[in-house]
PDB file of C-alpha atoms in Angstrom:
ATOM      1  CA  MET X   1      19.419-121.557-123.071  1.00  0.00           C
ATOM      2  CA  SER X   2      19.868-125.309-123.439  1.00  0.00           C
ATOM      3  CA  ASN X   3      20.501-127.254-120.270  1.00  0.00           C
ATOM      4  CA  HIS X   4      23.483-128.756-122.072  1.00  0.00           C
ATOM      5  CA  HIS X   5      25.069-125.541-123.256  1.00  0.00           C
ATOM      6  CA  LEU X   6      28.242-124.151-121.703  1.00  0.00           C
ATOM      7  CA  ALA X   7      28.143-120.561-122.934  1.00  0.00           C
ATOM      8  CA  GLY X   8      29.936-118.309-120.482  1.00  0.00           C
ATOM      9  CA  ARG X   9      31.600-121.273-118.764  1.00  0.00           C
ATOM     10  CA  THR X  10      35.332-121.934-118.680  1.00  0.00           C
ATOM     11  CA  ALA X  11      36.985-125.348-118.878  1.00  0.00           C
ATOM     12  CA  VAL X  12      40.510-126.566-118.232  1.00  0.00           C
ATOM     13  CA  VAL X  13      41.568-129.637-120.212  1.00  0.00           C
ATOM     14  CA  THR X  14      44.930-131.268-119.573  1.00  0.00           C
ATOM     15  CA  GLY X  15      46.802-133.231-122.215  1.00  0.00           C
ATOM     16  CA  ALA X  16      44.692-131.392-124.786  1.00  0.00           C
ATOM     17  CA  GLY X  17      47.315-131.009-127.491  1.00  0.00           C
ATOM     18  CA  ALA X  18      46.269-134.185-129.301  1.00  0.00           C
ATOM     19  CA  GLY X  19      44.105-137.268-129.178  1.00  0.00           C
ATOM     20  CA  LEU X  20      41.334-137.563-126.631  1.00  0.00           C
ATOM     21  CA  GLY X  21      42.208-134.333-124.808  1.00  0.00           C
ATOM     22  CA  ARG X  22      42.032-132.348-128.039  1.00  0.00           C
ATOM     23  CA  ALA X  23      38.662-133.878-128.889  1.00  0.00           C
ATOM     24  CA  GLU X  24      37.374-133.072-125.401  1.00  0.00           C
ATOM     25  CA  ALA X  25      38.577-129.469-125.607  1.00  0.00           C
ATOM     26  CA  LEU X  26      36.905-129.016-128.988  1.00  0.00           C
ATOM     27  CA  ALA X  27      33.657-130.591-127.787  1.00  0.00           C
ATOM     28  CA  LEU X  28      33.523-128.253-124.795  1.00  0.00           C
ATOM     29  CA  ALA X  29      34.249-125.298-127.069  1.00  0.00           C
ATOM     30  CA  ALA X  30      31.514-126.406-129.465  1.00  0.00           C
ATOM     31  CA  ALA X  31      29.131-126.330-126.498  1.00  0.00           C
ATOM     32  CA  GLY X  32      30.118-122.711-125.898  1.00  0.00           C
ATOM     33  CA  ALA X  33      32.851-122.950-123.270  1.00  0.00           C
ATOM     34  CA  ASN X  34      36.062-121.007-123.201  1.00  0.00           C
ATOM     35  CA  VAL X  35      38.950-123.432-122.834  1.00  0.00           C
ATOM     36  CA  VAL X  36      42.339-123.376-121.141  1.00  0.00           C
ATOM     37  CA  VAL X  37      44.324-125.867-123.208  1.00  0.00           C
ATOM     38  CA  ASN X  38      47.175-127.616-121.449  1.00  0.00           C
ATOM     39  CA  ASP X  39      49.899-129.838-122.857  1.00  0.00           C
ATOM     40  CA  VAL X  40      53.635-130.231-122.464  1.00  0.00           C
ATOM     41  CA  GLY X  41      54.505-129.013-125.957  1.00  0.00           C
ATOM     42  CA  PRO X  42      53.564-126.482-128.645  1.00  0.00           C
ATOM     43  CA  ALA X  43      50.510-128.469-129.759  1.00  0.00           C
ATOM     44  CA  ALA X  44      48.494-126.680-127.065  1.00  0.00           C
ATOM     45  CA  GLU X  45      48.858-123.429-129.026  1.00  0.00           C
ATOM     46  CA  GLU X  46      47.587-125.110-132.184  1.00  0.00           C
ATOM     47  CA  VAL X  47      44.503-126.469-130.440  1.00  0.00           C
ATOM     48  CA  ALA X  48      43.841-123.104-128.797  1.00  0.00           C
ATOM     49  CA  ALA X  49      43.916-121.464-132.244  1.00  0.00           C
ATOM     50  CA  GLU X  50      41.531-124.127-133.534  1.00  0.00           C
ATOM     51  CA  ILE X  51      39.124-123.391-130.679  1.00  0.00           C
ATOM     52  CA  LYS X  52      39.232-119.651-131.303  1.00  0.00           C
ATOM     53  CA  ARG X  53      38.072-120.286-134.851  1.00  0.00           C
ATOM     54  CA  LEU X  54      34.900-121.743-133.318  1.00  0.00           C
ATOM     55  CA  GLY X  55      34.136-118.306-131.896  1.00  0.00           C
ATOM     56  CA  VAL X  56      34.966-118.875-128.237  1.00  0.00           C
ATOM     57  CA  GLY X  57      37.976-118.023-126.127  1.00  0.00           C
ATOM     58  CA  ALA X  58      41.043-120.179-125.650  1.00  0.00           C
ATOM     59  CA  VAL X  59      44.394-119.874-123.925  1.00  0.00           C
ATOM     60  CA  ALA X  60      47.257-122.344-124.165  1.00  0.00           C
ATOM     61  CA  VAL X  61      49.265-123.152-121.047  1.00  0.00           C
ATOM     62  CA  ALA X  62      52.291-125.341-121.631  1.00  0.00           C
ATOM     63  CA  GLY X  63      53.540-127.412-118.740  1.00  0.00           C
ATOM     64  CA  ASP X  64      53.751-130.772-117.000  1.00  0.00           C
ATOM     65  CA  VAL X  65      50.657-131.455-114.874  1.00  0.00           C
ATOM     66  CA  SER X  66      52.741-133.399-112.382  1.00  0.00           C
ATOM     67  CA  GLU X  67      54.350-130.123-111.320  1.00  0.00           C
ATOM     68  CA  TRP X  68      52.129-129.216-108.384  1.00  0.00           C
ATOM     69  CA  ASP X  69      52.004-125.490-109.011  1.00  0.00           C
ATOM     70  CA  LEU X  70      50.839-125.939-112.599  1.00  0.00           C
ATOM     71  CA  GLY X  71      47.403-126.747-111.243  1.00  0.00           C
ATOM     72  CA  GLU X  72      47.296-123.339-109.583  1.00  0.00           C
ATOM     73  CA  ARG X  73      48.509-121.699-112.799  1.00  0.00           C
ATOM     74  CA  LEU X  74      45.774-123.378-114.852  1.00  0.00           C
ATOM     75  CA  VAL X  75      43.072-122.250-112.428  1.00  0.00           C
ATOM     76  CA  ALA X  76      44.459-118.715-112.290  1.00  0.00           C
ATOM     77  CA  THR X  77      44.614-118.562-116.085  1.00  0.00           C
ATOM     78  CA  ALA X  78      40.974-119.580-116.360  1.00  0.00           C
ATOM     79  CA  VAL X  79      39.819-116.981-113.841  1.00  0.00           C
ATOM     80  CA  ASP X  80      42.079-114.179-115.071  1.00  0.00           C
ATOM     81  CA  SER X  81      41.332-114.768-118.753  1.00  0.00           C
ATOM     82  CA  PHE X  82      37.626-115.560-118.668  1.00  0.00           C
ATOM     83  CA  GLY X  83      36.341-114.692-115.205  1.00  0.00           C
ATOM     84  CA  SER X  84      35.540-118.178-113.949  1.00  0.00           C
ATOM     85  CA  LEU X  85      36.512-121.804-113.654  1.00  0.00           C
ATOM     86  CA  ASP X  86      33.640-124.225-114.186  1.00  0.00           C
ATOM     87  CA  VAL X  87      34.972-127.475-115.655  1.00  0.00           C
ATOM     88  CA  VAL X  88      38.152-129.498-115.173  1.00  0.00           C
ATOM     89  CA  VAL X  89      38.881-132.420-117.470  1.00  0.00           C
ATOM     90  CA  ASN X  90      41.934-134.333-116.255  1.00  0.00           C
ATOM     91  CA  ASN X  91      43.185-136.244-119.274  1.00  0.00           C
ATOM     92  CA  ALA X  92      46.983-135.992-119.459  1.00  0.00           C
ATOM     93  CA  GLY X  93      48.860-139.256-119.209  1.00  0.00           C
ATOM     94  CA  VAL X  94      51.708-141.431-120.440  1.00  0.00           C
ATOM     95  CA  ILE X  95      52.210-145.162-120.812  1.00  0.00           C
ATOM     96  CA  ARG X  96      55.243-147.243-119.891  1.00  0.00           C
ATOM     97  CA  ASP X  97      53.880-150.752-120.408  1.00  0.00           C
ATOM     98  CA  THR X  98      55.931-153.642-119.079  1.00  0.00           C
ATOM     99  CA  MET X  99      55.613-156.793-117.030  1.00  0.00           C
ATOM    100  CA  LEU X 100      56.048-156.418-113.281  1.00  0.00           C
ATOM    101  CA  PHE X 101      59.357-158.310-113.261  1.00  0.00           C
ATOM    102  CA  ASN X 102      60.749-155.873-115.852  1.00  0.00           C
ATOM    103  CA  LEU X 103      59.316-152.733-114.242  1.00  0.00           C
ATOM    104  CA  THR X 104      61.896-150.057-113.479  1.00  0.00           C
ATOM    105  CA  GLU X 105      61.611-147.337-110.892  1.00  0.00           C
ATOM    106  CA  SER X 106      61.437-144.661-113.571  1.00  0.00           C
ATOM    107  CA  GLN X 107      58.660-146.523-115.438  1.00  0.00           C
ATOM    108  CA  TRP X 108      56.667-146.674-112.220  1.00  0.00           C
ATOM    109  CA  ASP X 109      57.362-143.070-111.240  1.00  0.00           C
ATOM    110  CA  ASP X 110      56.619-141.614-114.693  1.00  0.00           C
ATOM    111  CA  VAL X 111      53.159-143.164-114.896  1.00  0.00           C
ATOM    112  CA  ILE X 112      52.146-142.480-111.297  1.00  0.00           C
ATOM    113  CA  ARG X 113      53.530-138.951-111.483  1.00  0.00           C
ATOM    114  CA  VAL X 114      51.760-137.840-114.656  1.00  0.00           C
ATOM    115  CA  HIS X 115      48.477-139.701-114.207  1.00  0.00           C
ATOM    116  CA  LEU X 116      47.812-139.694-110.482  1.00  0.00           C
ATOM    117  CA  LYS X 117      49.780-136.701-109.257  1.00  0.00           C
ATOM    118  CA  GLY X 118      48.677-134.740-112.319  1.00  0.00           C
ATOM    119  CA  HIS X 119      45.026-135.434-111.582  1.00  0.00           C
ATOM    120  CA  ALA X 120      45.547-134.545-107.923  1.00  0.00           C
ATOM    121  CA  ALA X 121      47.440-131.321-108.590  1.00  0.00           C
ATOM    122  CA  VAL X 122      44.823-129.832-110.899  1.00  0.00           C
ATOM    123  CA  SER X 123      41.868-131.131-108.870  1.00  0.00           C
ATOM    124  CA  ARG X 124      43.297-129.738-105.655  1.00  0.00           C
ATOM    125  CA  ALA X 125      43.801-126.268-107.148  1.00  0.00           C
ATOM    126  CA  ALA X 126      40.280-126.295-108.584  1.00  0.00           C
ATOM    127  CA  ALA X 127      38.886-127.462-105.237  1.00  0.00           C
ATOM    128  CA  VAL X 128      40.476-124.523-103.436  1.00  0.00           C
ATOM    129  CA  HIS X 129      38.960-122.131-105.972  1.00  0.00           C
ATOM    130  CA  TRP X 130      35.454-123.616-105.806  1.00  0.00           C
ATOM    131  CA  ARG X 131      35.420-123.823-102.014  1.00  0.00           C
ATOM    132  CA  ASN X 132      36.452-120.180-101.713  1.00  0.00           C
ATOM    133  CA  ALA X 133      33.948-119.114-104.377  1.00  0.00           C
ATOM    134  CA  SER X 134      31.121-120.988-102.663  1.00  0.00           C
ATOM    135  CA  LYS X 135      31.939-119.480 -99.283  1.00  0.00           C
ATOM    136  CA  ALA X 136      32.100-115.995-100.801  1.00  0.00           C
ATOM    137  CA  ALA X 137      28.748-116.479-102.524  1.00  0.00           C
ATOM    138  CA  GLY X 138      27.147-118.138 -99.532  1.00  0.00           C
ATOM    139  CA  ALA X 139      25.762-120.776-101.867  1.00  0.00           C
ATOM    140  CA  PRO X 140      26.881-123.670-104.061  1.00  0.00           C
ATOM    141  CA  VAL X 141      28.673-122.806-107.289  1.00  0.00           C
ATOM    142  CA  PHE X 142      28.895-124.604-110.627  1.00  0.00           C
ATOM    143  CA  GLY X 143      31.781-127.050-110.847  1.00  0.00           C
ATOM    144  CA  ARG X 144      32.495-130.189-112.822  1.00  0.00           C
ATOM    145  CA  VAL X 145      35.449-132.579-112.622  1.00  0.00           C
ATOM    146  CA  VAL X 146      35.851-135.327-115.198  1.00  0.00           C
ATOM    147  CA  ASN X 147      38.735-137.686-114.464  1.00  0.00           C
ATOM    148  CA  THR X 148      40.209-140.208-116.857  1.00  0.00           C
ATOM    149  CA  SER X 149      40.435-143.698-115.452  1.00  0.00           C
ATOM    150  CA  SER X 150      40.684-146.842-117.578  1.00  0.00           C
ATOM    151  CA  GLU X 151      39.415-150.377-117.950  1.00  0.00           C
ATOM    152  CA  ALA X 152      42.982-151.262-117.005  1.00  0.00           C
ATOM    153  CA  PHE X 153      42.015-150.842-113.359  1.00  0.00           C
ATOM    154  CA  LEU X 154      39.083-153.206-113.882  1.00  0.00           C
ATOM    155  CA  PHE X 155      41.135-155.872-115.668  1.00  0.00           C
ATOM    156  CA  GLY X 156      44.558-155.464-114.037  1.00  0.00           C
ATOM    157  CA  GLY X 157      46.387-156.292-117.241  1.00  0.00           C
ATOM    158  CA  ALA X 158      49.614-158.232-116.766  1.00  0.00           C
ATOM    159  CA  GLY X 159      51.642-155.762-118.820  1.00  0.00           C
ATOM    160  CA  GLN X 160      50.380-152.619-117.087  1.00  0.00           C
ATOM    161  CA  PRO X 161      51.088-152.816-113.347  1.00  0.00           C
ATOM    162  CA  ASN X 162      51.944-149.110-113.189  1.00  0.00           C
ATOM    163  CA  TYR X 163      49.100-147.899-115.418  1.00  0.00           C
ATOM    164  CA  ALA X 164      46.465-150.101-113.779  1.00  0.00           C
ATOM    165  CA  ALA X 165      47.560-148.924-110.328  1.00  0.00           C
ATOM    166  CA  ALA X 166      47.417-145.272-111.369  1.00  0.00           C
ATOM    167  CA  LYS X 167      43.954-145.651-112.869  1.00  0.00           C
ATOM    168  CA  ALA X 168      42.610-147.473-109.808  1.00  0.00           C
ATOM    169  CA  ALA X 169      43.928-144.648-107.658  1.00  0.00           C
ATOM    170  CA  ILE X 170      42.341-142.045-109.948  1.00  0.00           C
ATOM    171  CA  THR X 171      39.004-143.774-109.486  1.00  0.00           C
ATOM    172  CA  ALA X 172      39.400-143.545-105.713  1.00  0.00           C
ATOM    173  CA  LEU X 173      40.463-139.911-106.028  1.00  0.00           C
ATOM    174  CA  THR X 174      37.293-139.260-108.023  1.00  0.00           C
ATOM    175  CA  LEU X 175      35.099-140.724-105.293  1.00  0.00           C
ATOM    176  CA  SER X 176      36.845-138.638-102.641  1.00  0.00           C
ATOM    177  CA  THR X 177      36.516-135.512-104.788  1.00  0.00           C
ATOM    178  CA  ALA X 178      32.813-136.180-105.317  1.00  0.00           C
ATOM    179  CA  GLN X 179      32.166-136.545-101.605  1.00  0.00           C
ATOM    180  CA  GLY X 180      34.375-133.668-100.519  1.00  0.00           C
ATOM    181  CA  LEU X 181      33.147-131.065-102.990  1.00  0.00           C
ATOM    182  CA  SER X 182      29.455-131.859-103.449  1.00  0.00           C
ATOM    183  CA  ARG X 183      28.474-129.404-100.692  1.00  0.00           C
ATOM    184  CA  TYR X 184      30.001-126.635-102.810  1.00  0.00           C
ATOM    185  CA  GLY X 185      28.019-127.549-105.937  1.00  0.00           C
ATOM    186  CA  VAL X 186      30.783-129.550-107.592  1.00  0.00           C
ATOM    187  CA  THR X 187      30.411-132.993-109.169  1.00  0.00           C
ATOM    188  CA  ALA X 188      33.223-135.411-109.979  1.00  0.00           C
ATOM    189  CA  ASN X 189      32.970-138.461-112.216  1.00  0.00           C
ATOM    190  CA  ALA X 190      35.414-140.830-113.892  1.00  0.00           C
ATOM    191  CA  ILE X 191      35.403-142.193-117.408  1.00  0.00           C
ATOM    192  CA  CYS X 192      37.116-145.327-118.678  1.00  0.00           C
ATOM    193  CA  PRO X 193      37.425-144.491-122.373  1.00  0.00           C
ATOM    194  CA  ARG X 194      38.631-146.333-125.417  1.00  0.00           C
ATOM    195  CA  ALA X 195      39.810-144.113-128.255  1.00  0.00           C
ATOM    196  CA  ARG X 196      42.097-144.498-131.209  1.00  0.00           C
ATOM    197  CA  THR X 197      44.873-141.948-130.665  1.00  0.00           C
ATOM    198  CA  ALA X 198      48.614-141.723-131.187  1.00  0.00           C
ATOM    199  CA  MET X 199      49.130-143.175-127.690  1.00  0.00           C
ATOM    200  CA  THR X 200      46.927-146.185-128.460  1.00  0.00           C
ATOM    201  CA  ALA X 201      47.898-146.679-132.105  1.00  0.00           C
ATOM    202  CA  HIS X 202      49.630-149.948-131.219  1.00  0.00           C
ATOM    203  CA  VAL X 203      46.635-151.275-129.289  1.00  0.00           C
ATOM    204  CA  PHE X 204      43.730-151.524-131.740  1.00  0.00           C
ATOM    205  CA  ASP X 205      43.267-153.025-135.188  1.00  0.00           C
ATOM    206  CA  VAL X 206      41.796-150.800-137.888  1.00  0.00           C
ATOM    207  CA  ASP X 207      38.064-150.130-137.829  1.00  0.00           C
ATOM    208  CA  PRO X 208      36.600-153.120-139.716  1.00  0.00           C
ATOM    209  CA  HIS X 209      33.490-151.188-140.647  1.00  0.00           C
ATOM    210  CA  ALA X 210      35.316-148.329-142.375  1.00  0.00           C
ATOM    211  CA  ASN X 211      32.829-145.950-140.789  1.00  0.00           C
ATOM    212  CA  GLU X 212      32.854-142.290-141.676  1.00  0.00           C
ATOM    213  CA  LEU X 213      33.381-141.763-137.950  1.00  0.00           C
ATOM    214  CA  ASP X 214      35.718-144.443-136.591  1.00  0.00           C
ATOM    215  CA  ILE X 215      33.974-146.648-134.048  1.00  0.00           C
ATOM    216  CA  LEU X 216      36.818-145.760-131.662  1.00  0.00           C
ATOM    217  CA  ALA X 217      36.978-142.081-132.591  1.00  0.00           C
ATOM    218  CA  PRO X 218      37.844-139.900-129.582  1.00  0.00           C
ATOM    219  CA  GLU X 219      34.996-137.570-130.562  1.00  0.00           C
ATOM    220  CA  ARG X 220      32.563-140.247-129.360  1.00  0.00           C
ATOM    221  CA  VAL X 221      34.024-140.035-125.865  1.00  0.00           C
ATOM    222  CA  ALA X 222      34.282-136.248-126.026  1.00  0.00           C
ATOM    223  CA  THR X 223      30.534-135.903-126.570  1.00  0.00           C
ATOM    224  CA  PHE X 224      29.917-137.693-123.275  1.00  0.00           C
ATOM    225  CA  VAL X 225      32.502-135.565-121.476  1.00  0.00           C
ATOM    226  CA  SER X 226      30.757-132.449-122.765  1.00  0.00           C
ATOM    227  CA  TRP X 227      27.474-133.790-121.387  1.00  0.00           C
ATOM    228  CA  LEU X 228      29.014-134.560-117.970  1.00  0.00           C
ATOM    229  CA  ALA X 229      30.291-130.978-117.898  1.00  0.00           C
ATOM    230  CA  SER X 230      26.864-129.528-118.579  1.00  0.00           C
ATOM    231  CA  PRO X 231      24.143-128.279-116.218  1.00  0.00           C
ATOM    232  CA  GLY X 232      22.028-131.228-117.337  1.00  0.00           C
ATOM    233  CA  ALA X 233      24.337-133.666-115.512  1.00  0.00           C
ATOM    234  CA  ALA X 234      23.963-131.958-112.128  1.00  0.00           C
ATOM    235  CA  THR X 235      22.664-135.113-110.418  1.00  0.00           C
ATOM    236  CA  VAL X 236      25.486-137.340-111.687  1.00  0.00           C
ATOM    237  CA  ASN X 237      28.222-137.510-109.064  1.00  0.00           C
ATOM    238  CA  GLY X 238      30.787-140.075-107.931  1.00  0.00           C
ATOM    239  CA  GLN X 239      30.088-142.365-110.872  1.00  0.00           C
ATOM    240  CA  VAL X 240      32.348-144.455-113.115  1.00  0.00           C
ATOM    241  CA  PHE X 241      31.508-144.933-116.786  1.00  0.00           C
ATOM    242  CA  VAL X 242      33.030-147.113-119.504  1.00  0.00           C
ATOM    243  CA  VAL X 243      32.716-145.081-122.702  1.00  0.00           C
ATOM    244  CA  TYR X 244      33.494-145.891-126.337  1.00  0.00           C
ATOM    245  CA  GLY X 245      31.910-146.739-129.648  1.00  0.00           C
ATOM    246  CA  ASP X 246      28.153-146.393-129.539  1.00  0.00           C
ATOM    247  CA  MET X 247      27.688-146.912-125.813  1.00  0.00           C
ATOM    248  CA  VAL X 248      28.082-145.528-122.306  1.00  0.00           C
ATOM    249  CA  ALA X 249      28.101-148.125-119.515  1.00  0.00           C
ATOM    250  CA  LEU X 250      27.534-147.150-115.883  1.00  0.00           C
ATOM    251  CA  MET X 251      29.620-149.312-113.561  1.00  0.00           C
ATOM    252  CA  ALA X 252      28.150-150.697-110.343  1.00  0.00           C
ATOM    253  CA  PRO X 253      30.168-150.661-107.112  1.00  0.00           C
ATOM    254  CA  PRO X 254      31.781-153.882-105.860  1.00  0.00           C
ATOM    255  CA  THR X 255      29.569-156.242-103.889  1.00  0.00           C
ATOM    256  CA  VAL X 256      30.256-158.710-101.093  1.00  0.00           C
ATOM    257  CA  GLU X 257      30.439-162.221-102.542  1.00  0.00           C
ATOM    258  CA  LYS X 258      30.453-164.074 -99.248  1.00  0.00           C
ATOM    259  CA  LYS X 259      30.994-163.306 -95.586  1.00  0.00           C
ATOM    260  CA  PHE X 260      32.990-165.771 -93.493  1.00  0.00           C
ATOM    261  CA  THR X 261      32.371-165.734 -89.735  1.00  0.00           C
ATOM    262  CA  SER X 262      34.355-167.407 -86.987  1.00  0.00           C
ATOM    263  CA  PRO X 263      32.219-169.815 -84.945  1.00  0.00           C
ATOM    264  CA  THR X 264      34.369-169.100 -81.885  1.00  0.00           C
ATOM    265  CA  GLY X 265      34.473-165.304 -82.231  1.00  0.00           C
ATOM    266  CA  THR X 266      38.138-165.148 -83.268  1.00  0.00           C
ATOM    267  CA  PHE X 267      39.371-166.959 -86.349  1.00  0.00           C
ATOM    268  CA  THR X 268      41.949-169.694 -85.955  1.00  0.00           C
ATOM    269  CA  ILE X 269      44.030-170.930 -88.849  1.00  0.00           C
ATOM    270  CA  GLU X 270      42.048-174.162 -88.805  1.00  0.00           C
ATOM    271  CA  GLU X 271      38.696-172.365 -89.016  1.00  0.00           C
ATOM    272  CA  LEU X 272      39.890-170.235 -91.910  1.00  0.00           C
ATOM    273  CA  ASP X 273      41.104-173.355 -93.650  1.00  0.00           C
ATOM    274  CA  ASP X 274      37.786-175.122 -93.140  1.00  0.00           C
ATOM    275  CA  GLN X 275      35.703-172.285 -94.575  1.00  0.00           C
ATOM    276  CA  LEU X 276      37.839-170.704 -97.289  1.00  0.00           C
ATOM    277  CA  VAL X 277      39.450-173.741 -98.903  1.00  0.00           C
ATOM    278  CA  ALA X 278      36.071-175.215 -99.738  1.00  0.00           C
ATOM    279  CA  HIS X 279      34.810-171.898-101.113  1.00  0.00           C
ATOM    280  CA  PHE X 280      37.747-171.480-103.481  1.00  0.00           C
ATOM    281  CA  ALA X 281      37.980-175.112-104.582  1.00  0.00           C
ATOM    282  CA  ASP X 282      37.772-175.545-108.352  1.00  0.00           C
ATOM    283  CA  ARG X 283      37.475-171.802-108.850  1.00  0.00           C
ATOM    284  CA  ALA X 284      38.372-170.559-112.346  1.00  0.00           C
ATOM    285  CA  PRO X 285      41.613-168.526-112.469  1.00  0.00           C
ATOM    286  CA  THR X 286      39.726-165.555-113.914  1.00  0.00           C
ATOM    287  CA  GLN X 287      37.078-165.597-111.182  1.00  0.00           C
ATOM    288  CA  ASN X 288      38.660-162.939-109.029  1.00  0.00           C
ATOM    289  CA  PHE X 289      38.243-159.232-108.312  1.00  0.00           C
ATOM    290  CA  ALA X 290      39.115-158.326-111.915  1.00  0.00           C
ATOM    291  CA  ALA X 291      35.998-157.352-113.875  1.00  0.00           C
ATOM    292  CA  TYR X 292      36.613-159.433-116.991  1.00  0.00           C
ATOM    293  CA  SER X 293      32.892-159.412-117.775  1.00  0.00           C
ATOM    294  CA  VAL X 294      33.217-155.759-118.774  1.00  0.00           C
ATOM    295  CA  ALA X 295      34.974-156.947-121.941  1.00  0.00           C
ATOM    296  CA  GLU X 296      31.641-158.399-123.052  1.00  0.00           C
ATOM    297  CA  LEU X 297      30.408-154.842-123.615  1.00  0.00           C
ATOM    298  CA  ASP X 298      32.608-154.590-126.682  1.00  0.00           C
ATOM    299  CA  THR X 299      30.577-154.875-129.876  1.00  0.00           C
ATOM    300  CA  THR X 300      32.832-152.654-131.980  1.00  0.00           C
ATOM    301  CA  GLY X 301      34.428-155.491-133.892  1.00  0.00           C
ATOM    302  CA  VAL X 302      37.822-153.860-133.293  1.00  0.00           C
ATOM    303  CA  GLN X 303      40.283-156.197-131.640  1.00  0.00           C
ATOM    304  CA  ASN X 304      42.445-155.000-128.784  1.00  0.00           C
ATOM    305  CA  ILE X 305      45.730-156.585-129.812  1.00  0.00           C
ATOM    306  CA  ALA X 306      47.244-155.786-126.404  1.00  0.00           C
ATOM    307  CA  ARG X 307      44.738-157.956-124.572  1.00  0.00           C
TER     308      ARG X 307
END
């Protein structure tokens, strides 16, 4: 059997009723996996039916991922329906874009609740299952978590304080998941995808190349997610990837730019002033922790009109 096949495996995909989640669910099914399809509305049933036509199993579970017990229900559905849980793709999300000075409590809560709490709820339930399964087997098991972060956490866009914060937190959650579950045979990685979907319809211009497969087609991202879920990606853990178009970019961790040391052993205001003011003099406004250089990866020719 191919090292990239998922026959006999079972995947849970949240937000899979449309867009990127649907593409991911179909890609996993095409690789042979049974799929538990989650979304808040009836579209989950439609995608499940589409997957069944591919010759594998599918079950739709409607519900809001930010409801903590839904994670347990998704895991139980996978195990009860297909005998295992092997892959979790956390994709569900919403956007409530606004400037910080216009941000309402509900706009903050909605985004943090669905993105961050949703990721945590499903990941936590899967972690309990895999830990118990590994202890029962006396050996590592097969487990894959793919979380959906965003370049928003790298750029810190002015109009997305809630979304950028949620995606930064998801990245940190991914690293914690990777470290906490690796002993049980589980990997966790994060993707920062770009895809043309209903949620991003207002963000991108049309594909200037009129390709048969849109340069920002979600299927391009879904192929990579299917690979991350496969046995072939067993050594990939705790990584962050920017994924879209014709490329996959592996992000490096932050580095220390400069270390400032007190000559007296304890900084005074004057010492800080002497060292830091000179270092930041004439510094460009964009030369900060935001990773604006990542935008240089984009060779799609499709303009992000929200930038």
